[in-house]
JSON list of C-alpha atoms in Angstrom, two decimals:
[
{"chain": "A", "resi": 1, "resn": "GLY", "atom": "CA", "xyz": [0.26, 0.34, 0.17]},
{"chain": "A", "resi": 2, "resn": "ALA", "atom": "CA", "xyz": [0.87, 3.43, -0.42]},
{"chain": "A", "resi": 3, "resn": "PRO", "atom": "CA", "xyz": [2.70, 5.33, 2.47]},
{"chain": "A", "resi": 4, "resn": "ALA", "atom": "CA", "xyz": [0.11, 8.11, 4.02]},
{"chain": "A", "resi": 5, "resn": "ALA", "atom": "CA", "xyz": [1.27, 11.78, 3.35]},
{"chain": "A", "resi": 6, "resn": "GLY", "atom": "CA", "xyz": [0.11, 13.36, 6.81]},
{"chain": "A", "resi": 7, "resn": "ALA", "atom": "CA", "xyz": [3.65, 14.05, 8.16]},
{"chain": "A", "resi": 8, "resn": "THR", "atom": "CA", "xyz": [4.55, 17.28, 6.00]},
{"chain": "A", "resi": 9, "resn": "THR", "atom": "CA", "xyz": [6.75, 20.42, 6.82]},
{"chain": "A", "resi": 10, "resn": "GLY", "atom": "CA", "xyz": [5.18, 24.13, 6.53]},
{"chain": "A", "resi": 11, "resn": "PRO", "atom": "CA", "xyz": [6.60, 27.00, 4.53]},
{"chain": "A", "resi": 12, "resn": "THR", "atom": "CA", "xyz": [10.04, 27.30, 6.30]},
{"chain": "A", "resi": 13, "resn": "GLY", "atom": "CA", "xyz": [11.36, 24.72, 4.12]},
{"chain": "A", "resi": 14, "resn": "ALA", "atom": "CA", "xyz": [13.43, 23.53, 6.64]},
{"chain": "A", "resi": 15, "resn": "ALA", "atom": "CA", "xyz": [13.54, 19.54, 5.74]},
{"chain": "A", "resi": 16, "resn": "PRO", "atom": "CA", "xyz": [16.49, 18.57, 3.67]},
{"chain": "A", "resi": 17, "resn": "THR", "atom": "CA", "xyz": [16.14, 16.80, 0.54]},
{"chain": "A", "resi": 18, "resn": "ALA", "atom": "CA", "xyz": [15.31, 13.35, 0.76]},
{"chain": "A", "resi": 19, "resn": "ALA", "atom": "CA", "xyz": [18.23, 11.58, -0.61]},
{"chain": "A", "resi": 20, "resn": "THR", "atom": "CA", "xyz": [17.20, 8.31, -3.33]},
{"chain": "A", "resi": 21, "resn": "VAL", "atom": "CA", "xyz": [18.89, 5.25, -1.76]},
{"chain": "A", "resi": 22, "resn": "ALA", "atom": "CA", "xyz": [19.98, 1.76, -3.06]},
{"chain": "A", "resi": 23, "resn": "PRO", "atom": "CA", "xyz": [17.12, -0.66, -4.14]},
{"chain": "A", "resi": 24, "resn": "ASP", "atom": "CA", "xyz": [17.97, -3.25, -1.24]},
{"chain": "A", "resi": 25, "resn": "ALA", "atom": "CA", "xyz": [18.35, -0.43, 1.51]},
{"chain": "A", "resi": 26, "resn": "PRO", "atom": "CA", "xyz": [15.77, 0.88, 3.80]},
{"chain": "A", "resi": 27, "resn": "GLY", "atom": "CA", "xyz": [13.45, 3.48, 2.50]},
{"chain": "A", "resi": 28, "resn": "VAL", "atom": "CA", "xyz": [10.16, 4.20, 0.99]},
{"chain": "A", "resi": 29, "resn": "ASP", "atom": "CA", "xyz": [9.18, 3.93, -2.69]},
{"chain": "A", "resi": 30, "resn": "LEU", "atom": "CA", "xyz": [7.33, 6.99, -4.34]},
{"chain": "A", "resi": 31, "resn": "ARG", "atom": "CA", "xyz": [6.11, 7.44, -7.81]},
{"chain": "A", "resi": 32, "resn": "VAL", "atom": "CA", "xyz": [7.11, 10.77, -9.48]},
{"chain": "A", "resi": 33, "resn": "VAL", "atom": "CA", "xyz": [5.33, 11.92, -12.38]},
{"chain": "A", "resi": 34, "resn": "PHE", "atom": "CA", "xyz": [7.04, 13.44, -15.43]},
{"chain": "A", "resi": 35, "resn": "LEU", "atom": "CA", "xyz": [6.07, 13.96, -18.92]},
{"chain": "A", "resi": 36, "resn": "ASP", "atom": "CA", "xyz": [6.42, 11.73, -22.07]},
{"chain": "A", "resi": 37, "resn": "ASP", "atom": "CA", "xyz": [5.71, 13.80, -25.49]},
{"chain": "A", "resi": 38, "resn": "GLY", "atom": "CA", "xyz": [3.33, 15.82, -23.73]},
{"chain": "A", "resi": 39, "resn": "ARG", "atom": "CA", "xyz": [1.61, 12.92, -21.58]},
{"chain": "A", "resi": 40, "resn": "LEU", "atom": "CA", "xyz": [2.10, 12.08, -17.80]},
{"chain": "A", "resi": 41, "resn": "ALA", "atom": "CA", "xyz": [4.65, 9.51, -17.46]},
{"chain": "A", "resi": 42, "resn": "THR", "atom": "CA", "xyz": [5.67, 7.48, -14.24]},
{"chain": "A", "resi": 43, "resn": "ALA", "atom": "CA", "xyz": [9.04, 7.34, -12.70]},
{"chain": "A", "resi": 44, "resn": "HIS", "atom": "CA", "xyz": [10.08, 5.60, -9.48]},
{"chain": "A", "resi": 45, "resn": "ARG", "atom": "CA", "xyz": [12.16, 6.76, -6.68]},
{"chain": "A", "resi": 46, "resn": "ARG", "atom": "CA", "xyz": [13.29, 5.20, -3.41]},
{"chain": "A", "resi": 47, "resn": "VAL", "atom": "CA", "xyz": [14.18, 7.46, -0.79]},
{"chain": "A", "resi": 48, "resn": "ALA", "atom": "CA", "xyz": [15.63, 7.30, 2.78]},
{"chain": "A", "resi": 49, "resn": "PRO", "atom": "CA", "xyz": [13.07, 6.42, 5.33]},
{"chain": "A", "resi": 50, "resn": "THR", "atom": "CA", "xyz": [10.96, 9.53, 6.04]},
{"chain": "A", "resi": 51, "resn": "GLN", "atom": "CA", "xyz": [7.49, 10.35, 7.43]},
{"chain": "A", "resi": 52, "resn": "ALA", "atom": "CA", "xyz": [7.01, 13.21, 5.30]},
{"chain": "A", "resi": 53, "resn": "VAL", "atom": "CA", "xyz": [6.47, 11.29, 2.07]},
{"chain": "A", "resi": 54, "resn": "ALA", "atom": "CA", "xyz": [4.68, 13.90, 0.34]},
{"chain": "A", "resi": 55, "resn": "ARG", "atom": "CA", "xyz": [7.48, 16.39, 0.60]},
{"chain": "A", "resi": 56, "resn": "ALA", "atom": "CA", "xyz": [9.85, 13.68, -0.52]},
{"chain": "A", "resi": 57, "resn": "ALA", "atom": "CA", "xyz": [7.88, 12.60, -3.51]},
{"chain": "A", "resi": 58, "resn": "LEU", "atom": "CA", "xyz": [7.69, 16.38, -4.80]},
{"chain": "A", "resi": 59, "resn": "GLU", "atom": "CA", "xyz": [11.34, 17.05, -3.87]},
{"chain": "A", "resi": 60, "resn": "GLN", "atom": "CA", "xyz": [12.05, 14.31, -6.65]},
{"chain": "A", "resi": 61, "resn": "LEU", "atom": "CA", "xyz": [9.61, 15.85, -8.70]},
{"chain": "A", "resi": 62, "resn": "LEU", "atom": "CA", "xyz": [11.32, 19.12, -8.96]},
{"chain": "A", "resi": 63, "resn": "ALA", "atom": "CA", "xyz": [14.97, 17.47, -9.20]},
{"chain": "A", "resi": 64, "resn": "GLY", "atom": "CA", "xyz": [13.73, 16.50, -12.49]},
{"chain": "A", "resi": 65, "resn": "PRO", "atom": "CA", "xyz": [14.02, 12.80, -14.55]},
{"chain": "A", "resi": 66, "resn": "THR", "atom": "CA", "xyz": [17.30, 11.04, -14.03]},
{"chain": "A", "resi": 67, "resn": "VAL", "atom": "CA", "xyz": [20.18, 10.91, -16.78]},
{"chain": "A", "resi": 68, "resn": "ALA", "atom": "CA", "xyz": [18.48, 7.35, -17.53]},
{"chain": "A", "resi": 69, "resn": "GLU", "atom": "CA", "xyz": [15.09, 8.67, -18.22]},
{"chain": "A", "resi": 70, "resn": "ARG", "atom": "CA", "xyz": [15.79, 11.42, -20.72]},
{"chain": "A", "resi": 71, "resn": "PRO", "atom": "CA", "xyz": [16.90, 9.30, -23.09]},
{"chain": "A", "resi": 72, "resn": "LEU", "atom": "CA", "xyz": [13.54, 7.54, -22.58]},
{"chain": "A", "resi": 73, "resn": "GLY", "atom": "CA", "xyz": [11.94, 10.95, -23.82]},
{"chain": "A", "resi": 74, "resn": "TYR", "atom": "CA", "xyz": [11.18, 11.91, -20.40]},
{"chain": "A", "resi": 75, "resn": "GLY", "atom": "CA", "xyz": [11.03, 15.78, -19.14]},
{"chain": "A", "resi": 76, "resn": "SER", "atom": "CA", "xyz": [9.35, 18.15, -16.91]},
{"chain": "A", "resi": 77, "resn": "ALA", "atom": "CA", "xyz": [7.21, 21.13, -17.57]},
{"chain": "A", "resi": 78, "resn": "VAL", "atom": "CA", "xyz": [8.76, 22.75, -13.89]},
{"chain": "A", "resi": 79, "resn": "ARG", "atom": "CA", "xyz": [11.17, 25.03, -14.29]},
{"chain": "A", "resi": 80, "resn": "THR", "atom": "CA", "xyz": [14.68, 24.56, -13.40]},
{"chain": "A", "resi": 81, "resn": "GLY", "atom": "CA", "xyz": [15.17, 25.99, -10.06]},
{"chain": "A", "resi": 82, "resn": "THR", "atom": "CA", "xyz": [11.89, 25.90, -8.57]},
{"chain": "A", "resi": 83, "resn": "ALA", "atom": "CA", "xyz": [11.68, 25.34, -5.23]},
{"chain": "A", "resi": 84, "resn": "LEU", "atom": "CA", "xyz": [9.50, 23.79, -2.43]},
{"chain": "A", "resi": 85, "resn": "ALA", "atom": "CA", "xyz": [8.14, 26.28, -0.15]},
{"chain": "A", "resi": 86, "resn": "GLY", "atom": "CA", "xyz": [5.18, 23.99, 1.86]},
{"chain": "A", "resi": 87, "resn": "VAL", "atom": "CA", "xyz": [3.21, 21.68, 1.46]},
{"chain": "A", "resi": 88, "resn": "ARG", "atom": "CA", "xyz": [0.43, 20.95, 3.90]},
{"chain": "A", "resi": 89, "resn": "ILE", "atom": "CA", "xyz": [-2.23, 18.27, 3.72]},
{"chain": "A", "resi": 90, "resn": "ALA", "atom": "CA", "xyz": [-5.66, 18.49, 5.61]},
{"chain": "A", "resi": 91, "resn": "ASP", "atom": "CA", "xyz": [-9.25, 17.01, 4.69]},
{"chain": "A", "resi": 92, "resn": "GLY", "atom": "CA", "xyz": [-7.80, 15.34, 1.97]},
{"chain": "A", "resi": 93, "resn": "THR", "atom": "CA", "xyz": [-6.11, 18.21, 0.14]},
{"chain": "A", "resi": 94, "resn": "ALA", "atom": "CA", "xyz": [-2.61, 19.13, -0.42]},
{"chain": "A", "resi": 95, "resn": "THR", "atom": "CA", "xyz": [-1.91, 22.80, -0.66]},
{"chain": "A", "resi": 96, "resn": "VAL", "atom": "CA", "xyz": [1.39, 23.47, -2.06]},
{"chain": "A", "resi": 97, "resn": "THR", "atom": "CA", "xyz": [3.33, 26.46, -2.15]},
{"chain": "A", "resi": 98, "resn": "LEU", "atom": "CA", "xyz": [6.30, 26.84, -4.75]},
{"chain": "A", "resi": 99, "resn": "ASP", "atom": "CA", "xyz": [8.88, 29.79, -5.53]},
{"chain": "A", "resi": 100, "resn": "PRO", "atom": "CA", "xyz": [8.71, 30.78, -7.80]},
{"chain": "A", "resi": 101, "resn": "PRO", "atom": "CA", "xyz": [4.55, 30.18, -8.65]},
{"chain": "A", "resi": 102, "resn": "LEU", "atom": "CA", "xyz": [3.80, 28.31, -11.72]},
{"chain": "A", "resi": 103, "resn": "PRO", "atom": "CA", "xyz": [3.48, 30.14, -14.71]},
{"chain": "A", "resi": 104, "resn": "PRO", "atom": "CA", "xyz": [-0.85, 30.60, -15.81]},
{"chain": "A", "resi": 105, "resn": "ASP", "atom": "CA", "xyz": [0.38, 29.24, -19.13]},
{"chain": "A", "resi": 106, "resn": "ALA", "atom": "CA", "xyz": [0.11, 25.84, -20.81]},
{"chain": "A", "resi": 107, "resn": "ALA", "atom": "CA", "xyz": [3.39, 24.71, -19.34]},
{"chain": "A", "resi": 108, "resn": "GLY", "atom": "CA", "xyz": [2.25, 25.58, -15.90]},
{"chain": "A", "resi": 109, "resn": "ARG", "atom": "CA", "xyz": [-0.88, 23.44, -16.33]},
{"chain": "A", "resi": 110, "resn": "SER", "atom": "CA", "xyz": [0.93, 20.47, -17.18]},
{"chain": "A", "resi": 111, "resn": "ALA", "atom": "CA", "xyz": [3.51, 21.12, -14.29]},
{"chain": "A", "resi": 112, "resn": "GLN", "atom": "CA", "xyz": [0.16, 21.18, -12.24]},
{"chain": "A", "resi": 113, "resn": "ALA", "atom": "CA", "xyz": [-0.82, 17.79, -13.88]},
{"chain": "A", "resi": 114, "resn": "GLN", "atom": "CA", "xyz": [2.43, 16.25, -12.96]},
{"chain": "A", "resi": 115, "resn": "ILE", "atom": "CA", "xyz": [2.20, 17.26, -9.10]},
{"chain": "A", "resi": 116, "resn": "VAL", "atom": "CA", "xyz": [-1.60, 16.53, -9.12]},
{"chain": "A", "resi": 117, "resn": "ALA", "atom": "CA", "xyz": [-0.73, 12.47, -10.51]},
{"chain": "A", "resi": 118, "resn": "THR", "atom": "CA", "xyz": [2.02, 12.75, -8.10]},
{"chain": "A", "resi": 119, "resn": "LEU", "atom": "CA", "xyz": [0.44, 13.75, -4.81]},
{"chain": "A", "resi": 120, "resn": "THR", "atom": "CA", "xyz": [-2.79, 11.74, -5.49]},
{"chain": "A", "resi": 121, "resn": "GLN", "atom": "CA", "xyz": [-0.82, 8.24, -5.06]},
{"chain": "A", "resi": 122, "resn": "PHE", "atom": "CA", "xyz": [-1.34, 8.73, -1.48]},
{"chain": "A", "resi": 123, "resn": "PRO", "atom": "CA", "xyz": [-4.49, 7.82, -0.01]},
{"chain": "A", "resi": 124, "resn": "THR", "atom": "CA", "xyz": [-4.62, 11.08, 1.81]},
{"chain": "A", "resi": 125, "resn": "VAL", "atom": "CA", "xyz": [-4.87, 13.31, -1.09]},
{"chain": "A", "resi": 126, "resn": "ARG", "atom": "CA", "xyz": [-7.63, 13.55, -3.11]},
{"chain": "A", "resi": 127, "resn": "ALA", "atom": "CA", "xyz": [-7.16, 17.30, -4.17]},
{"chain": "A", "resi": 128, "resn": "VAL", "atom": "CA", "xyz": [-4.00, 19.66, -4.97]},
{"chain": "A", "resi": 129, "resn": "ARG", "atom": "CA", "xyz": [-4.67, 23.22, -4.63]},
{"chain": "A", "resi": 130, "resn": "PHE", "atom": "CA", "xyz": [-1.69, 25.72, -5.55]},
{"chain": "A", "resi": 131, "resn": "GLY", "atom": "CA", "xyz": [-1.48, 28.24, -2.95]},
{"chain": "A", "resi": 132, "resn": "PRO", "atom": "CA", "xyz": [-4.10, 29.00, -0.32]},
{"chain": "A", "resi": 133, "resn": "GLU", "atom": "CA", "xyz": [-6.21, 30.36, -2.84]},
{"chain": "A", "resi": 134, "resn": "GLY", "atom": "CA", "xyz": [-6.36, 28.14, -5.67]},
{"chain": "A", "resi": 135, "resn": "PRO", "atom": "CA", "xyz": [-8.93, 26.18, -6.29]},
{"chain": "A", "resi": 136, "resn": "PRO", "atom": "CA", "xyz": [-8.97, 22.18, -5.37]},
{"chain": "A", "resi": 137, "resn": "LEU", "atom": "CA", "xyz": [-7.57, 20.61, -8.58]},
{"chain": "A", "resi": 138, "resn": "THR", "atom": "CA", "xyz": [-7.96, 16.47, -9.20]},
{"chain": "A", "resi": 139, "resn": "ARG", "atom": "CA", "xyz": [-6.80, 14.19, -11.85]},
{"chain": "A", "resi": 140, "resn": "ALA", "atom": "CA", "xyz": [-10.14, 14.52, -13.54]},
{"chain": "A", "resi": 141, "resn": "ASP", "atom": "CA", "xyz": [-8.85, 17.99, -14.27]},
{"chain": "A", "resi": 142, "resn": "PHE", "atom": "CA", "xyz": [-5.96, 16.76, -16.33]},
{"chain": "A", "resi": 143, "resn": "ARG", "atom": "CA", "xyz": [-7.42, 13.72, -18.66]},
{"chain": "A", "resi": 144, "resn": "ASP", "atom": "CA", "xyz": [-6.23, 15.39, -21.61]},
{"chain": "A", "resi": 145, "resn": "LEU", "atom": "CA", "xyz": [-2.81, 15.20, -20.67]},
{"chain": "A", "resi": 146, "resn": "THR", "atom": "CA", "xyz": [-2.94, 11.64, -19.25]},
{"chain": "A", "resi": 147, "resn": "PRO", "atom": "CA", "xyz": [-2.55, 8.79, -21.65]},
{"chain": "A", "resi": 148, "resn": "LEU", "atom": "CA", "xyz": [-5.62, 6.24, -22.16]},
{"chain": "A", "resi": 149, "resn": "VAL", "atom": "CA", "xyz": [-3.33, 3.79, -20.57]},
{"chain": "A", "resi": 150, "resn": "PHE", "atom": "CA", "xyz": [-1.32, 4.96, -17.82]},
{"chain": "A", "resi": 151, "resn": "PRO", "atom": "CA", "xyz": [0.56, 2.35, -15.86]},
{"chain": "A", "resi": 152, "resn": "GLU", "atom": "CA", "xyz": [1.81, 3.43, -12.44]},
{"chain": "A", "resi": 153, "resn": "SER", "atom": "CA", "xyz": [2.88, 0.39, -10.82]},
{"chain": "A", "resi": 154, "resn": "VAL", "atom": "CA", "xyz": [5.78, 0.02, -13.12]},
{"chain": "A", "resi": 155, "resn": "ALA", "atom": "CA", "xyz": [8.29, 2.34, -14.24]},
{"chain": "A", "resi": 156, "resn": "PRO", "atom": "CA", "xyz": [11.44, 2.69, -16.26]},
{"chain": "A", "resi": 157, "resn": "GLY", "atom": "CA", "xyz": [14.62, 0.95, -14.76]},
{"chain": "A", "resi": 158, "resn": "ASP", "atom": "CA", "xyz": [12.52, -1.08, -12.09]},
{"chain": "A", "resi": 159, "resn": "LEU", "atom": "CA", "xyz": [13.71, -4.50, -11.05]},
{"chain": "A", "resi": 160, "resn": "VAL", "atom": "CA", "xyz": [11.00, -6.98, -11.75]},
{"chain": "A", "resi": 161, "resn": "ARG", "atom": "CA", "xyz": [10.15, -10.53, -11.10]},
{"chain": "A", "resi": 162, "resn": "SER", "atom": "CA", "xyz": [7.59, -12.65, -11.83]},
{"chain": "A", "resi": 163, "resn": "PRO", "atom": "CA", "xyz": [4.71, -12.55, -11.47]},
{"chain": "A", "resi": 164, "resn": "VAL", "atom": "CA", "xyz": [4.83, -8.69, -12.09]},
{"chain": "A", "resi": 165, "resn": "THR", "atom": "CA", "xyz": [1.93, -6.34, -11.24]},
{"chain": "A", "resi": 166, "resn": "VAL", "atom": "CA", "xyz": [0.91, -4.21, -13.95]},
{"chain": "A", "resi": 167, "resn": "ALA", "atom": "CA", "xyz": [-1.56, -1.68, -12.47]},
{"chain": "A", "resi": 168, "resn": "GLY", "atom": "CA", "xyz": [-2.70, 1.80, -13.30]},
{"chain": "A", "resi": 169, "resn": "GLU", "atom": "CA", "xyz": [-5.48, 3.64, -14.92]},
{"chain": "A", "resi": 170, "resn": "ALA", "atom": "CA", "xyz": [-7.16, 3.25, -18.54]},
{"chain": "A", "resi": 171, "resn": "ASN", "atom": "CA", "xyz": [-10.00, 5.02, -20.65]},
{"chain": "A", "resi": 172, "resn": "THR", "atom": "CA", "xyz": [-10.33, 2.10, -23.38]},
{"chain": "A", "resi": 173, "resn": "PHE", "atom": "CA", "xyz": [-12.48, 0.36, -25.70]},
{"chain": "A", "resi": 174, "resn": "GLU", "atom": "CA", "xyz": [-14.41, -2.17, -23.44]},
{"chain": "A", "resi": 175, "resn": "ALA", "atom": "CA", "xyz": [-12.18, -1.34, -20.79]},
{"chain": "A", "resi": 176, "resn": "THR", "atom": "CA", "xyz": [-9.61, -3.99, -22.05]},
{"chain": "A", "resi": 177, "resn": "VAL", "atom": "CA", "xyz": [-5.91, -3.52, -21.21]},
{"chain": "A", "resi": 178, "resn": "ARG", "atom": "CA", "xyz": [-3.22, -5.55, -23.38]},
{"chain": "A", "resi": 179, "resn": "ILE", "atom": "CA", "xyz": [0.07, -6.46, -21.31]},
{"chain": "A", "resi": 180, "resn": "ARG", "atom": "CA", "xyz": [2.89, -7.71, -23.00]},
{"chain": "A", "resi": 181, "resn": "ILE", "atom": "CA", "xyz": [6.30, -8.75, -21.85]},
{"chain": "A", "resi": 182, "resn": "VAL", "atom": "CA", "xyz": [9.52, -8.90, -24.15]},
{"chain": "A", "resi": 183, "resn": "GLY", "atom": "CA", "xyz": [12.81, -9.87, -23.38]},
{"chain": "A", "resi": 184, "resn": "ALA", "atom": "CA", "xyz": [15.97, -7.99, -24.64]},
{"chain": "A", "resi": 185, "resn": "ASP", "atom": "CA", "xyz": [16.37, -10.57, -26.99]},
{"chain": "A", "resi": 186, "resn": "GLY", "atom": "CA", "xyz": [13.09, -10.05, -28.80]},
{"chain": "A", "resi": 187, "resn": "ARG", "atom": "CA", "xyz": [11.06, -13.15, -27.24]},
{"chain": "A", "resi": 188, "resn": "VAL", "atom": "CA", "xyz": [7.50, -12.58, -25.95]},
{"chain": "A", "resi": 189, "resn": "LEU", "atom": "CA", "xyz": [7.85, -13.80, -22.35]},
{"chain": "A", "resi": 190, "resn": "ALA", "atom": "CA", "xyz": [4.07, -13.13, -21.77]},
{"chain": "A", "resi": 191, "resn": "ASP", "atom": "CA", "xyz": [1.05, -11.76, -23.58]},
{"chain": "A", "resi": 192, "resn": "THR", "atom": "CA", "xyz": [-2.22, -11.23, -21.55]},
{"chain": "A", "resi": 193, "resn": "PHE", "atom": "CA", "xyz": [-4.83, -8.60, -20.89]},
{"chain": "A", "resi": 194, "resn": "THR", "atom": "CA", "xyz": [-7.11, -7.19, -18.21]},
{"chain": "A", "resi": 195, "resn": "THR", "atom": "CA", "xyz": [-10.14, -5.57, -17.76]},
{"chain": "A", "resi": 196, "resn": "ALA", "atom": "CA", "xyz": [-10.36, -1.94, -16.10]},
{"chain": "A", "resi": 197, "resn": "THR", "atom": "CA", "xyz": [-13.08, -1.26, -13.55]},
{"chain": "A", "resi": 198, "resn": "SER", "atom": "CA", "xyz": [-14.52, 0.99, -16.44]},
{"chain": "A", "resi": 199, "resn": "GLY", "atom": "CA", "xyz": [-13.72, 2.47, -19.99]},
{"chain": "A", "resi": 200, "resn": "THR", "atom": "CA", "xyz": [-15.45, 3.27, -23.32]},
{"chain": "A", "resi": 201, "resn": "GLY", "atom": "CA", "xyz": [-15.27, 7.25, -22.43]},
{"chain": "A", "resi": 202, "resn": "THR", "atom": "CA", "xyz": [-14.95, 6.85, -18.46]},
{"chain": "A", "resi": 203, "resn": "TRP", "atom": "CA", "xyz": [-11.97, 6.30, -16.74]},
{"chain": "A", "resi": 204, "resn": "GLY", "atom": "CA", "xyz": [-11.07, 3.09, -14.42]},
{"chain": "A", "resi": 205, "resn": "THR", "atom": "CA", "xyz": [-8.21, 1.33, -12.56]},
{"chain": "A", "resi": 206, "resn": "PHE", "atom": "CA", "xyz": [-6.81, -2.01, -13.63]},
{"chain": "A", "resi": 207, "resn": "SER", "atom": "CA", "xyz": [-4.31, -4.35, -11.86]},
{"chain": "A", "resi": 208, "resn": "GLU", "atom": "CA", "xyz": [-3.38, -7.68, -13.16]},
{"chain": "A", "resi": 209, "resn": "ARG", "atom": "CA", "xyz": [-0.48, -9.70, -11.74]},
{"chain": "A", "resi": 210, "resn": "VAL", "atom": "CA", "xyz": [1.53, -11.34, -15.07]},
{"chain": "A", "resi": 211, "resn": "ALA", "atom": "CA", "xyz": [4.06, -14.27, -14.80]},
{"chain": "A", "resi": 212, "resn": "PHE", "atom": "CA", "xyz": [6.58, -14.55, -17.14]},
{"chain": "A", "resi": 213, "resn": "ASP", "atom": "CA", "xyz": [9.89, -16.65, -17.71]},
{"chain": "A", "resi": 214, "resn": "PRO", "atom": "CA", "xyz": [12.79, -14.57, -18.72]},
{"chain": "A", "resi": 215, "resn": "ARG", "atom": "CA", "xyz": [14.57, -17.39, -20.66]},
{"chain": "A", "resi": 216, "resn": "GLY", "atom": "CA", "xyz": [17.96, -16.03, -19.97]},
{"chain": "A", "resi": 217, "resn": "ASN", "atom": "CA", "xyz": [16.91, -12.47, -20.43]},
{"chain": "A", "resi": 218, "resn": "THR", "atom": "CA", "xyz": [18.30, -10.14, -17.50]},
{"chain": "A", "resi": 219, "resn": "ALA", "atom": "CA", "xyz": [16.36, -7.12, -19.08]},
{"chain": "A", "resi": 220, "resn": "GLY", "atom": "CA", "xyz": [13.19, -6.48, -21.34]},
{"chain": "A", "resi": 221, "resn": "THR", "atom": "CA", "xyz": [10.20, -4.37, -21.82]},
{"chain": "A", "resi": 222, "resn": "VAL", "atom": "CA", "xyz": [6.83, -4.20, -20.19]},
{"chain": "A", "resi": 223, "resn": "VAL", "atom": "CA", "xyz": [4.51, -3.40, -23.17]},
{"chain": "A", "resi": 224, "resn": "VAL", "atom": "CA", "xyz": [1.09, -1.53, -22.14]},
{"chain": "A", "resi": 225, "resn": "PHE", "atom": "CA", "xyz": [-1.57, -0.64, -24.71]},
{"chain": "A", "resi": 226, "resn": "TRP", "atom": "CA", "xyz": [-5.40, -1.11, -26.14]},
{"chain": "A", "resi": 227, "resn": "ASP", "atom": "CA", "xyz": [-6.23, -2.76, -29.30]},
{"chain": "A", "resi": 228, "resn": "SER", "atom": "CA", "xyz": [-8.10, -0.77, -31.94]},
{"chain": "A", "resi": 229, "resn": "PRO", "atom": "CA", "xyz": [-11.32, -1.87, -32.37]},
{"chain": "A", "resi": 230, "resn": "LYS", "atom": "CA", "xyz": [-11.31, -1.19, -36.24]},
{"chain": "A", "resi": 231, "resn": "ASP", "atom": "CA", "xyz": [-8.25, -2.80, -37.07]},
{"chain": "A", "resi": 232, "resn": "GLY", "atom": "CA", "xyz": [-6.70, -4.36, -33.99]},
{"chain": "A", "resi": 233, "resn": "ALA", "atom": "CA", "xyz": [-3.73, -1.96, -34.15]},
{"chain": "A", "resi": 234, "resn": "PRO", "atom": "CA", "xyz": [-1.89, -1.09, -30.63]},
{"chain": "A", "resi": 235, "resn": "LEU", "atom": "CA", "xyz": [-3.15, 2.36, -29.57]},
{"chain": "A", "resi": 236, "resn": "ASP", "atom": "CA", "xyz": [-1.26, 4.54, -26.78]},
{"chain": "A", "resi": 237, "resn": "VAL", "atom": "CA", "xyz": [1.60, 2.12, -26.38]},
{"chain": "A", "resi": 238, "resn": "VAL", "atom": "CA", "xyz": [3.29, 2.62, -23.11]},
{"chain": "A", "resi": 239, "resn": "GLU", "atom": "CA", "xyz": [6.97, 0.75, -23.56]},
{"chain": "A", "resi": 240, "resn": "ILE", "atom": "CA", "xyz": [8.79, 0.34, -20.05]},
{"chain": "A", "resi": 241, "resn": "PRO", "atom": "CA", "xyz": [12.26, -1.08, -19.95]},
{"chain": "A", "resi": 242, "resn": "VAL", "atom": "CA", "xyz": [13.32, -2.84, -16.68]},
{"chain": "A", "resi": 243, "resn": "ARG", "atom": "CA", "xyz": [15.51, -5.34, -15.27]},
{"chain": "A", "resi": 244, "resn": "PHE", "atom": "CA", "xyz": [14.66, -8.71, -14.49]},
{"chain": "A", "resi": 245, "resn": "ALA", "atom": "CA", "xyz": [15.48, -10.11, -10.96]}
]
């Protein structure tokens, strides 16, 4: 389950940035949402143990994609040098204060989408407002920036073992989500599908445990997509390079 996000720090900004740690070190696993071709894309970070997980996730977001993620097309609409002045959570709403504030343009809206998607991973956060006067925003406000298949449980560089849980949000024809695991040698190691809680014009969630045999591969790709009802062509394809345990 996701960690609760109740422990936060105020506008003083005195808390140090939570450093990332090795996958086998004690720590907290967090999702951080960037952009890939203008659409939301999930990254994972493991940070040193902290109670202030909302702050830690936002700090990792402000730090931007890693050198390994950038060649995959990952970027961020948050301007370099933006600092987190404060984050407070009360009654299901996180109030985020950034310095400088996000600009009132398309880039600022994309940055808002990244932050909302990042913070709503926590069960204590349903909406995010930017500054005390801002309106509460939810994922529903940014569906135009969300790929129709939006995996969240698997991200580039993850170390995965069989069975791997592939989960996220989707809005596809008849709620069907295709999942394929391909080895680095090109062999298909798993090919299955799952059904989201809703689809065909409405958003739902999906989760499927997918068994696979690496067959000598130490790395591969998790591919998530949906089939065109017209001709069966794969649509909204998300390719996630991973390592096999």
